mmCIF file with all atom_site columns, C-alpha atoms in Angstrom:
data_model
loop_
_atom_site.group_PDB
_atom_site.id
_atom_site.type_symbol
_atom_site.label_atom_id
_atom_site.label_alt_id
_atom_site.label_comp_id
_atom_site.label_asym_id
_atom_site.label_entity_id
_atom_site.label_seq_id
_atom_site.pdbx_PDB_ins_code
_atom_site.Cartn_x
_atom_site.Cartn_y
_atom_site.Cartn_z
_atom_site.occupancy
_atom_site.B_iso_or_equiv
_atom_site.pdbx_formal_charge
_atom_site.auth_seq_id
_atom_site.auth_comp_id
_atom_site.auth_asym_id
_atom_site.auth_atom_id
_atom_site.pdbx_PDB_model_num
ATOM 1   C CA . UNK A 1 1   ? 73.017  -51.439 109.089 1.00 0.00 ? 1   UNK A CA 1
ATOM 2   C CA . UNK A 1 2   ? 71.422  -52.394 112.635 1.00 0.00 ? 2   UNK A CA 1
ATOM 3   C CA . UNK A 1 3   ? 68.378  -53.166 113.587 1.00 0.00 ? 3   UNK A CA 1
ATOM 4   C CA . UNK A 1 4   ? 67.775  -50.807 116.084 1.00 0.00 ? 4   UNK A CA 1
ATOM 5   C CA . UNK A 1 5   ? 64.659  -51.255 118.894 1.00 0.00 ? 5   UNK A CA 1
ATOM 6   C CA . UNK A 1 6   ? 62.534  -49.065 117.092 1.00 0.00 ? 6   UNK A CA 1
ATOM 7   C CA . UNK A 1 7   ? 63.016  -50.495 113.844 1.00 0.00 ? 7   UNK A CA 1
ATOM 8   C CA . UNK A 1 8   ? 62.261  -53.815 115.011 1.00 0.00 ? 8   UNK A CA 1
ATOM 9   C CA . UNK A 1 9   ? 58.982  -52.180 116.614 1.00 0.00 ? 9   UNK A CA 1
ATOM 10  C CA . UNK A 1 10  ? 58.496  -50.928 113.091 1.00 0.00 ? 10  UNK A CA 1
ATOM 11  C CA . UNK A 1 11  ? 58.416  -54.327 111.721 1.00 0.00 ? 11  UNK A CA 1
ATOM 12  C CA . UNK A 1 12  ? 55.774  -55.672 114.047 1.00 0.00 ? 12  UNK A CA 1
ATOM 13  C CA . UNK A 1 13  ? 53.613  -52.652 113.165 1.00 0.00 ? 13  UNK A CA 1
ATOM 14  C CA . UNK A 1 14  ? 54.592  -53.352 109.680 1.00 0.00 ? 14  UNK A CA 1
ATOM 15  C CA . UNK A 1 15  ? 53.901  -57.241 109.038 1.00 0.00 ? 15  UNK A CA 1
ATOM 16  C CA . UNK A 1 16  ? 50.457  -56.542 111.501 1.00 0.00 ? 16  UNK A CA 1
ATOM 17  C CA . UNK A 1 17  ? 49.032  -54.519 108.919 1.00 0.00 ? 17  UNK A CA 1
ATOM 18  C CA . UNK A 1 18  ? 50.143  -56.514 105.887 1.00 0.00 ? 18  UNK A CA 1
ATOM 19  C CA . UNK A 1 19  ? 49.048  -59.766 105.090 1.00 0.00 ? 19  UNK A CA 1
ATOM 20  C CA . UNK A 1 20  ? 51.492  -61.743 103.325 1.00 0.00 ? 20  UNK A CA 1
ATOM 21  C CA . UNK A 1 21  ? 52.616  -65.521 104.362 1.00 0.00 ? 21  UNK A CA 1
ATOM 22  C CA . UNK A 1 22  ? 55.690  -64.518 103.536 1.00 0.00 ? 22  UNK A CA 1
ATOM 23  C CA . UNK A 1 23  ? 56.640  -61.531 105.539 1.00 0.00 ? 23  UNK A CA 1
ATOM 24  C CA . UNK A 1 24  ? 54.951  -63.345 108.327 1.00 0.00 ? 24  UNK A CA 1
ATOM 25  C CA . UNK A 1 25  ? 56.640  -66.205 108.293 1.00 0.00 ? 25  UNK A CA 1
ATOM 26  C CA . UNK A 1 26  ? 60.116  -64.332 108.309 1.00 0.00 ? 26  UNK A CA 1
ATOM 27  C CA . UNK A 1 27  ? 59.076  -62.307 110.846 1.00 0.00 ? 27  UNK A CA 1
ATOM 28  C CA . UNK A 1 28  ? 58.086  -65.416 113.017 1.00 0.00 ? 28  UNK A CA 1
ATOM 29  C CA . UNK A 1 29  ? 61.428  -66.067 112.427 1.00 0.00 ? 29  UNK A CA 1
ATOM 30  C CA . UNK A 1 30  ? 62.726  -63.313 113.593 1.00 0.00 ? 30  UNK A CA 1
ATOM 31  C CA . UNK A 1 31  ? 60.865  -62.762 116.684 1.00 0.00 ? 31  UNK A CA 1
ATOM 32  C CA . UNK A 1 32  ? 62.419  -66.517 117.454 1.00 0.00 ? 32  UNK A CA 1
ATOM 33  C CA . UNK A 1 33  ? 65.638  -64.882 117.134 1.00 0.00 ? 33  UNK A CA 1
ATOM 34  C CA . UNK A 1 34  ? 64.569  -62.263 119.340 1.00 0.00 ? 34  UNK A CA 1
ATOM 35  C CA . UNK A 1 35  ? 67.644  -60.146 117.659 1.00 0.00 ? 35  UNK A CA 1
ATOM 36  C CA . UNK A 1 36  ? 70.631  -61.661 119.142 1.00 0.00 ? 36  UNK A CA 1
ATOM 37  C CA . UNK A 1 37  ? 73.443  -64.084 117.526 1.00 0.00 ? 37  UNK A CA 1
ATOM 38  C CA . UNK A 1 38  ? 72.069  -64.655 114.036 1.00 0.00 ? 38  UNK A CA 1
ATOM 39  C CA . UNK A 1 39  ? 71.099  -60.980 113.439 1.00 0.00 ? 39  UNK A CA 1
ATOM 40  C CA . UNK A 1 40  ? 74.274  -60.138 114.581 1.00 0.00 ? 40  UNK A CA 1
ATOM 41  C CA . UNK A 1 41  ? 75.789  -62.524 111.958 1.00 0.00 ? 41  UNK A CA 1
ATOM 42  C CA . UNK A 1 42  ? 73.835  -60.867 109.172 1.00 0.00 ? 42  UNK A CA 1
ATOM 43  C CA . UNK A 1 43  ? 73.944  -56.950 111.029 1.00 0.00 ? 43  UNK A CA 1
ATOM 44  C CA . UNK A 1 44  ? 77.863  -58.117 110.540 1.00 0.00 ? 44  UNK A CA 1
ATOM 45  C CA . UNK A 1 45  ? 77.605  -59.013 106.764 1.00 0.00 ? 45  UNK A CA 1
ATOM 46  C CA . UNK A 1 46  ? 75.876  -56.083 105.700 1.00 0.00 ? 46  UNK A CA 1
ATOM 47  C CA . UNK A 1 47  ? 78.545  -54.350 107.530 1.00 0.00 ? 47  UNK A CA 1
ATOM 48  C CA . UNK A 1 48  ? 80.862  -55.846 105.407 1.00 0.00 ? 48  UNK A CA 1
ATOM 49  C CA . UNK A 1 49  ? 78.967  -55.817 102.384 1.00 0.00 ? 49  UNK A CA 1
ATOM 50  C CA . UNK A 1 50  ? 78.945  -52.129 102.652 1.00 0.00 ? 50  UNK A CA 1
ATOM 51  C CA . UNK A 1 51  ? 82.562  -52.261 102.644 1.00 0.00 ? 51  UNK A CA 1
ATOM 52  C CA . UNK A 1 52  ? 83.337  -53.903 99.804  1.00 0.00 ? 52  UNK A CA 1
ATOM 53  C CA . UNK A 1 53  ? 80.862  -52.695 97.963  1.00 0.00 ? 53  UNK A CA 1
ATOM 54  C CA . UNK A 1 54  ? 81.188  -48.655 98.827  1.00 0.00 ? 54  UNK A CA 1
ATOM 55  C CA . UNK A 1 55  ? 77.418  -48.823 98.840  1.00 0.00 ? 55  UNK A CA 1
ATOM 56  C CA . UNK A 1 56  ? 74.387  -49.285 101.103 1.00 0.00 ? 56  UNK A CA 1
ATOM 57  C CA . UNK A 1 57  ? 73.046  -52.442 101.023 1.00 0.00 ? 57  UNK A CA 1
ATOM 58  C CA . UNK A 1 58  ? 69.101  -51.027 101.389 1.00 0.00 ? 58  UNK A CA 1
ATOM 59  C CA . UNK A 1 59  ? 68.994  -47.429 100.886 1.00 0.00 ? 59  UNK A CA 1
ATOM 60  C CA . UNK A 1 60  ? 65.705  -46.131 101.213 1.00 0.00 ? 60  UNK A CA 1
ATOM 61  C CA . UNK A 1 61  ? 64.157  -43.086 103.482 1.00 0.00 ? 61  UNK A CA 1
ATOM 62  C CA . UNK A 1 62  ? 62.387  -44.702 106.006 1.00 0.00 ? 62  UNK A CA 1
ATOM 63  C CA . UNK A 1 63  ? 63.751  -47.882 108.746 1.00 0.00 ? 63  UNK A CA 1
ATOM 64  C CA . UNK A 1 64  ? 59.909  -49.115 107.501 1.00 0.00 ? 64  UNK A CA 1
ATOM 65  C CA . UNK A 1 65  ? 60.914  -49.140 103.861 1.00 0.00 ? 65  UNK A CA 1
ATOM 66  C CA . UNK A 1 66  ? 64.243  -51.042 104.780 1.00 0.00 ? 66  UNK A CA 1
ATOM 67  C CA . UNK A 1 67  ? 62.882  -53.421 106.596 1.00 0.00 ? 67  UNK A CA 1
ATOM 68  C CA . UNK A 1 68  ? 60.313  -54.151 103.820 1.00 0.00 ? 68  UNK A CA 1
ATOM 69  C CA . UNK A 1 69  ? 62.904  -53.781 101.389 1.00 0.00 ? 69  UNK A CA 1
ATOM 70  C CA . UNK A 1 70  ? 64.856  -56.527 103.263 1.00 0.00 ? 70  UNK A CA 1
ATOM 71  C CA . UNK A 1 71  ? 61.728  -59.286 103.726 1.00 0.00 ? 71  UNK A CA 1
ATOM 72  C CA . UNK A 1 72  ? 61.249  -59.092 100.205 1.00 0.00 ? 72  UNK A CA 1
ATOM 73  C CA . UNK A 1 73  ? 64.131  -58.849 98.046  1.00 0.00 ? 73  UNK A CA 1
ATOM 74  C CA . UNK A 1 74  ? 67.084  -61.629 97.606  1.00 0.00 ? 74  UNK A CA 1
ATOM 75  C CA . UNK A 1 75  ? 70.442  -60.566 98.092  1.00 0.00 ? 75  UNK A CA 1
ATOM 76  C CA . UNK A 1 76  ? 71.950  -58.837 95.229  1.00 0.00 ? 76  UNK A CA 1
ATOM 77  C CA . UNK A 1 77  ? 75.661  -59.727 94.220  1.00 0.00 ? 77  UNK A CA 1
ATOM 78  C CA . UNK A 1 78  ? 75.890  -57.035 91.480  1.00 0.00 ? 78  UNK A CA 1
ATOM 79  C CA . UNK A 1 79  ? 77.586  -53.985 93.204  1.00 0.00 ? 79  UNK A CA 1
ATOM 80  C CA . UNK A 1 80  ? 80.130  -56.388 94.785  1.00 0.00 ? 80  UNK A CA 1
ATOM 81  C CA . UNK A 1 81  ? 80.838  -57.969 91.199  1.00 0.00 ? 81  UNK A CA 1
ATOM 82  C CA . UNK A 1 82  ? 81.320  -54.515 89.598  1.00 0.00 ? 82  UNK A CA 1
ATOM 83  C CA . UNK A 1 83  ? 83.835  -53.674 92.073  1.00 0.00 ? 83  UNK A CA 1
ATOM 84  C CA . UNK A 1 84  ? 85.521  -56.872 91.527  1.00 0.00 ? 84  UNK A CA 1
ATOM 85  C CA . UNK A 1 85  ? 84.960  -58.404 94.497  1.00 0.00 ? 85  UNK A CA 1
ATOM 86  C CA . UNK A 1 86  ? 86.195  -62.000 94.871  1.00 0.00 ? 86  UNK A CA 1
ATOM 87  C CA . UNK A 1 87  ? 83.377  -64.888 94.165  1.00 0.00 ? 87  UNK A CA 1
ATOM 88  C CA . UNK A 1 88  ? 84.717  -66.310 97.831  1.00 0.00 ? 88  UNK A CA 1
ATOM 89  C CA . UNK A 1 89  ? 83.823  -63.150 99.642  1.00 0.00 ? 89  UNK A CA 1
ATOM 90  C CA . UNK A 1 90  ? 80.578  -62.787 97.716  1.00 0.00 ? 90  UNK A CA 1
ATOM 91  C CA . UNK A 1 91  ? 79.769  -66.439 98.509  1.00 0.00 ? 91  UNK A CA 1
ATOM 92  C CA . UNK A 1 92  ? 80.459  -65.883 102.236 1.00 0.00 ? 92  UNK A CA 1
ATOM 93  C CA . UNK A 1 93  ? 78.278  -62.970 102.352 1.00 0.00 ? 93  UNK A CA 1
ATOM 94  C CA . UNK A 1 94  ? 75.689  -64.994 101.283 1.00 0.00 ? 94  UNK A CA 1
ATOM 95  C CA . UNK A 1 95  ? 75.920  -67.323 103.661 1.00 0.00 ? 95  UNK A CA 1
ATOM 96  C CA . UNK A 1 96  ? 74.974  -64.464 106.329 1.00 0.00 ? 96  UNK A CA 1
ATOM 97  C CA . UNK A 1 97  ? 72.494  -62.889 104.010 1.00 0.00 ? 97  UNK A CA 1
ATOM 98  C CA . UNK A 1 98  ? 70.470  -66.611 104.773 1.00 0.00 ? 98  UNK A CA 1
ATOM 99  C CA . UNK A 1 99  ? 66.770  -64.967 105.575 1.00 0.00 ? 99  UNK A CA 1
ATOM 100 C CA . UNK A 1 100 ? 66.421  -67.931 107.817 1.00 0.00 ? 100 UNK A CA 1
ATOM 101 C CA . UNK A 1 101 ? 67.930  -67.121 111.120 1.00 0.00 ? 101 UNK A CA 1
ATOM 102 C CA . UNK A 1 102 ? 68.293  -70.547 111.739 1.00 0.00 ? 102 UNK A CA 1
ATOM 103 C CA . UNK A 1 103 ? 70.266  -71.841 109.025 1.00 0.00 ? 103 UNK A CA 1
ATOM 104 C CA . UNK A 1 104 ? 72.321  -69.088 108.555 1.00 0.00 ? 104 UNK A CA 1
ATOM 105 C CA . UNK A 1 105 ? 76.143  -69.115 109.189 1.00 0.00 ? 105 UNK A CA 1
ATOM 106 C CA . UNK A 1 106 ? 77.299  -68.893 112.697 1.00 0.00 ? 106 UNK A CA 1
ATOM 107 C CA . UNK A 1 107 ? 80.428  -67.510 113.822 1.00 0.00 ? 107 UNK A CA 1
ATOM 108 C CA . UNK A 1 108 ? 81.960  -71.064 113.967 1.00 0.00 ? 108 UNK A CA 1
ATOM 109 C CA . UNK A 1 109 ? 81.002  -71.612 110.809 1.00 0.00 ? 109 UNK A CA 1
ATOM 110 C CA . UNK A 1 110 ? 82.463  -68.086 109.298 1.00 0.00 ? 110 UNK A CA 1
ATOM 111 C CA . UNK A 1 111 ? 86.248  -69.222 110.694 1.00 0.00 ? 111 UNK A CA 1
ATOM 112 C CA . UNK A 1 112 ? 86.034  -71.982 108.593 1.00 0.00 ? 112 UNK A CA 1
ATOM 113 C CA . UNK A 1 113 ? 84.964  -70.279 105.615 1.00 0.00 ? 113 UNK A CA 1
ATOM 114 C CA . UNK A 1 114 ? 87.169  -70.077 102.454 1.00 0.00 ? 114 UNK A CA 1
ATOM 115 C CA . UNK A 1 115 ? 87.268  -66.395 102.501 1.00 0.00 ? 115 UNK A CA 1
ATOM 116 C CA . UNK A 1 116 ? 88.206  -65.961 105.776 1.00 0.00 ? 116 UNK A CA 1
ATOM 117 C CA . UNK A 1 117 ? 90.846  -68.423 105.735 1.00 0.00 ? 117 UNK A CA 1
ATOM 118 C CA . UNK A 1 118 ? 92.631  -66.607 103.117 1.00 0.00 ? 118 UNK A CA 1
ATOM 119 C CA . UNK A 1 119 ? 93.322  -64.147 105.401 1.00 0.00 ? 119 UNK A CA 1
ATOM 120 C CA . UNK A 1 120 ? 96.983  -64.605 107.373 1.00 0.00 ? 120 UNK A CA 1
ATOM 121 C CA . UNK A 1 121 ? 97.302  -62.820 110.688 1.00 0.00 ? 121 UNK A CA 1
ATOM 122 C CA . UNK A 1 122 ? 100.775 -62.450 112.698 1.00 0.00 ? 122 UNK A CA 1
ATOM 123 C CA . UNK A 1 123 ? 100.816 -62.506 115.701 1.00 0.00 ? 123 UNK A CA 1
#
């Protein structure tokens, strides 16, 4: 799941015609952003997400009902728990799944996470 150029087009057109302080506010956010590192960081966990899961982590059949779908809901940990998914990967996929670009987890802060520590690599 990226946020392609003319989804993120569909977002302005989206929050200019819908009022909420909420999906404002997130999309100020975002437009700080200006989609580089942290929506990379969370492009990456819904990458991964998808992975362990074996599911989508917004399906719907527009980019404009994803992207609503994504300013308004909280991140789910159900399909990860009913495929047994371990509580550390499901906590560091929250840490990416932060709706506040600014808070959420770097890349720094992902090598030091639990999850990814557990991980040995020869080399």
């Amino acid at each position: 799941f990226f946020i392609a150029p003319e989804i993120a087009q569909q977002l302005e057109t989206f929050l200019a015609n819908e009022h909420d302080e909420k999906e404002i506010n997130f999309a100020e956010e975002l437009q700080k952003c200006k989609f580089s590192a942290p929506s990379d960081m969370w492009s990456f966990a819904a990458i991964i997400y998808s992975m362990l899961s074996g599911d989508l982590l917004y399906n719907a059949p527009t980019n404009r009902e994803i992207i609503k779908t994504a300013i308004e809901s909280e991140f789910s940990d159900e399909s990860l728990l009913v495929n047994s998914v371990s509580q550390y990967a499901i906590s560091f996929l929250k840490s990416l799944f932060e709706k506040n670009p600014l808070i959420r987890n770097k890349v720094n802060d992902c090598k030091k996470h639990s999850w990814i520590k557990s991980f040995k690599v020869n080399n």
